[in-house]
Amino acid sequence: MKLFNAIVKVVVALAAVAGAVYVVATYGEQIVAWAKRLWARLEDCHCCECEDCDCEDCDCQCDEQEETAAEDPAEEAVPAGEEAPADETAVVADEADFEG
């Protein structure tokens, strides 16, 4: 019974690793783009306290940064139901590539 439990644990661990590899391989670029956008938002605006005090001497550039981020064409969202245009330099694998 101990051997069976050990085998089951190993199989479950391998399945978890395979699932993680699949998710990263399939959605890796989207995950990286999301993380970069999130990180940029965290770093962009450190002057939120100025909005609370309404000070005249505040030299916040938060509004300017949001405008330039909105103008960036690389981060345009694709409407639901439509596919993003394919990158002409992207490598696409065929099912035949994976057959032994």
PDB file of C-alpha atoms in Angstrom:
ATOM      1  CA  MET A   1       0.000   0.000   0.000  1.00  0.00           C
ATOM      2  CA  LYS A   2       2.909   2.355   0.716  1.00  0.00           C
ATOM      3  CA  LEU A   3       4.302   1.706  -2.744  1.00  0.00           C
ATOM      4  CA  PHE A   4       0.941   2.508  -4.342  1.00  0.00           C
ATOM      5  CA  ASN A   5       0.696   5.807  -2.413  1.00  0.00           C
ATOM      6  CA  ALA A   6       4.219   6.743  -3.448  1.00  0.00           C
ATOM      7  CA  ILE A   7       3.441   6.008  -7.102  1.00  0.00           C
ATOM      8  CA  VAL A   8       0.242   8.064  -6.948  1.00  0.00           C
ATOM      9  CA  LYS A   9       2.113  11.014  -5.405  1.00  0.00           C
ATOM     10  CA  VAL A  10       4.764  10.898  -8.127  1.00  0.00           C
ATOM     11  CA  VAL A  11       2.132  10.740 -10.880  1.00  0.00           C
ATOM     12  CA  VAL A  12       0.221  13.660  -9.378  1.00  0.00           C
ATOM     13  CA  ALA A  13       3.413  15.706  -9.091  1.00  0.00           C
ATOM     14  CA  LEU A  14       4.306  14.982 -12.730  1.00  0.00           C
ATOM     15  CA  ALA A  15       0.799  15.956 -13.834  1.00  0.00           C
ATOM     16  CA  ALA A  16       1.068  19.249 -11.947  1.00  0.00           C
ATOM     17  CA  VAL A  17       4.421  20.031 -13.566  1.00  0.00           C
ATOM     18  CA  ALA A  18       3.072  19.127 -17.005  1.00  0.00           C
ATOM     19  CA  GLY A  19       0.052  21.378 -16.453  1.00  0.00           C
ATOM     20  CA  ALA A  20       2.239  24.297 -15.402  1.00  0.00           C
ATOM     21  CA  VAL A  21       4.488  23.816 -18.431  1.00  0.00           C
ATOM     22  CA  TYR A  22       1.435  23.729 -20.700  1.00  0.00           C
ATOM     23  CA  VAL A  23      -0.007  26.939 -19.237  1.00  0.00           C
ATOM     24  CA  VAL A  24       3.308  28.773 -19.556  1.00  0.00           C
ATOM     25  CA  ALA A  25       3.852  27.524 -23.103  1.00  0.00           C
ATOM     26  CA  THR A  26       0.330  28.451 -24.172  1.00  0.00           C
ATOM     27  CA  TYR A  27      -0.207  31.748 -22.366  1.00  0.00           C
ATOM     28  CA  GLY A  28       3.346  32.859 -21.536  1.00  0.00           C
ATOM     29  CA  GLU A  29       3.387  35.989 -23.684  1.00  0.00           C
ATOM     30  CA  GLN A  30       0.007  37.105 -22.378  1.00  0.00           C
ATOM     31  CA  ILE A  31       1.073  36.512 -18.779  1.00  0.00           C
ATOM     32  CA  VAL A  32       4.265  38.540 -19.297  1.00  0.00           C
ATOM     33  CA  ALA A  33       2.344  41.398 -20.965  1.00  0.00           C
ATOM     34  CA  TRP A  34      -0.171  41.454 -18.105  1.00  0.00           C
ATOM     35  CA  ALA A  35       2.620  41.464 -15.513  1.00  0.00           C
ATOM     36  CA  LYS A  36       4.423  44.316 -17.292  1.00  0.00           C
ATOM     37  CA  ARG A  37       1.230  46.399 -17.415  1.00  0.00           C
ATOM     38  CA  LEU A  38       0.577  45.712 -13.731  1.00  0.00           C
ATOM     39  CA  TRP A  39       4.144  46.581 -12.744  1.00  0.00           C
ATOM     40  CA  ALA A  40       4.025  49.785 -14.803  1.00  0.00           C
ATOM     41  CA  ARG A  41       0.852  50.869 -13.032  1.00  0.00           C
ATOM     42  CA  LEU A  42       2.459  50.282  -9.649  1.00  0.00           C
ATOM     43  CA  GLU A  43       5.560  52.310 -10.546  1.00  0.00           C
ATOM     44  CA  ASP A  44       3.880  55.134 -12.489  1.00  0.00           C
ATOM     45  CA  CYS A  45       1.979  57.066  -9.875  1.00  0.00           C
ATOM     46  CA  HIS A  46       3.539  57.694  -6.487  1.00  0.00           C
ATOM     47  CA  CYS A  47       1.761  60.988  -5.971  1.00  0.00           C
ATOM     48  CA  CYS A  48      -1.697  59.841  -4.933  1.00  0.00           C
ATOM     49  CA  GLU A  49      -1.288  61.734  -1.648  1.00  0.00           C
ATOM     50  CA  CYS A  50      -1.360  65.011  -3.567  1.00  0.00           C
ATOM     51  CA  GLU A  51      -4.907  64.324  -4.699  1.00  0.00           C
ATOM     52  CA  ASP A  52      -5.955  63.992  -1.076  1.00  0.00           C
ATOM     53  CA  CYS A  53      -4.520  67.316   0.051  1.00  0.00           C
ATOM     54  CA  ASP A  54      -5.224  69.321  -3.154  1.00  0.00           C
ATOM     55  CA  CYS A  55      -1.919  71.131  -2.825  1.00  0.00           C
ATOM     56  CA  GLU A  56      -0.973  73.798  -5.381  1.00  0.00           C
ATOM     57  CA  ASP A  57       2.708  72.822  -5.487  1.00  0.00           C
ATOM     58  CA  CYS A  58       2.078  69.273  -6.650  1.00  0.00           C
ATOM     59  CA  ASP A  59       3.947  68.435  -9.841  1.00  0.00           C
ATOM     60  CA  CYS A  60       2.143  65.166 -10.513  1.00  0.00           C
ATOM     61  CA  GLN A  61       2.524  63.690 -13.939  1.00  0.00           C
ATOM     62  CA  CYS A  62       0.056  60.869 -13.426  1.00  0.00           C
ATOM     63  CA  ASP A  63      -2.436  62.249 -15.949  1.00  0.00           C
ATOM     64  CA  GLU A  64       0.279  62.649 -18.592  1.00  0.00           C
ATOM     65  CA  GLN A  65       1.523  59.093 -18.050  1.00  0.00           C
ATOM     66  CA  GLU A  66      -1.985  57.673 -18.355  1.00  0.00           C
ATOM     67  CA  GLU A  67      -2.483  59.535 -21.641  1.00  0.00           C
ATOM     68  CA  THR A  68       0.756  58.212 -23.148  1.00  0.00           C
ATOM     69  CA  ALA A  69      -0.091  54.688 -22.000  1.00  0.00           C
ATOM     70  CA  ALA A  70      -3.504  54.959 -23.653  1.00  0.00           C
ATOM     71  CA  GLU A  71      -1.890  56.047 -26.921  1.00  0.00           C
ATOM     72  CA  ASP A  72       0.406  52.999 -27.055  1.00  0.00           C
ATOM     73  CA  PRO A  73      -0.904  50.893 -29.982  1.00  0.00           C
ATOM     74  CA  ALA A  74       0.755  47.697 -28.750  1.00  0.00           C
ATOM     75  CA  GLU A  75      -1.569  47.502 -25.763  1.00  0.00           C
ATOM     76  CA  GLU A  76      -4.869  47.910 -27.596  1.00  0.00           C
ATOM     77  CA  ALA A  77      -7.464  45.411 -26.492  1.00  0.00           C
ATOM     78  CA  VAL A  78      -9.013  43.042 -28.996  1.00  0.00           C
ATOM     79  CA  PRO A  79     -12.823  43.067 -28.855  1.00  0.00           C
ATOM     80  CA  ALA A  80     -14.486  39.901 -27.620  1.00  0.00           C
ATOM     81  CA  GLY A  81     -15.159  37.368 -30.327  1.00  0.00           C
ATOM     82  CA  GLU A  82     -12.336  38.605 -32.550  1.00  0.00           C
ATOM     83  CA  GLU A  83      -8.870  37.170 -32.830  1.00  0.00           C
ATOM     84  CA  ALA A  84      -5.784  39.328 -32.565  1.00  0.00           C
ATOM     85  CA  PRO A  85      -3.951  39.786 -35.849  1.00  0.00           C
ATOM     86  CA  ALA A  86      -1.230  37.223 -36.271  1.00  0.00           C
ATOM     87  CA  ASP A  87       2.337  38.398 -36.003  1.00  0.00           C
ATOM     88  CA  GLU A  88       4.015  37.797 -39.346  1.00  0.00           C
ATOM     89  CA  THR A  89       7.275  36.784 -37.689  1.00  0.00           C
ATOM     90  CA  ALA A  90       5.671  34.430 -35.178  1.00  0.00           C
ATOM     91  CA  VAL A  91       6.533  30.761 -35.443  1.00  0.00           C
ATOM     92  CA  VAL A  92       3.502  28.488 -35.530  1.00  0.00           C
ATOM     93  CA  ALA A  93       3.845  24.767 -34.949  1.00  0.00           C
ATOM     94  CA  ASP A  94       1.767  22.243 -36.863  1.00  0.00           C
ATOM     95  CA  GLU A  95       0.384  19.049 -35.367  1.00  0.00           C
ATOM     96  CA  ALA A  96       2.747  17.103 -37.636  1.00  0.00           C
ATOM     97  CA  ASP A  97       5.705  18.656 -35.798  1.00  0.00           C
ATOM     98  CA  PHE A  98       4.759  16.805 -32.629  1.00  0.00           C
ATOM     99  CA  GLU A  99       4.208  13.388 -34.138  1.00  0.00           C
ATOM    100  CA  GLY A 100       6.976  10.854 -33.639  1.00  0.00           C
TER     101      GLY A 100
END
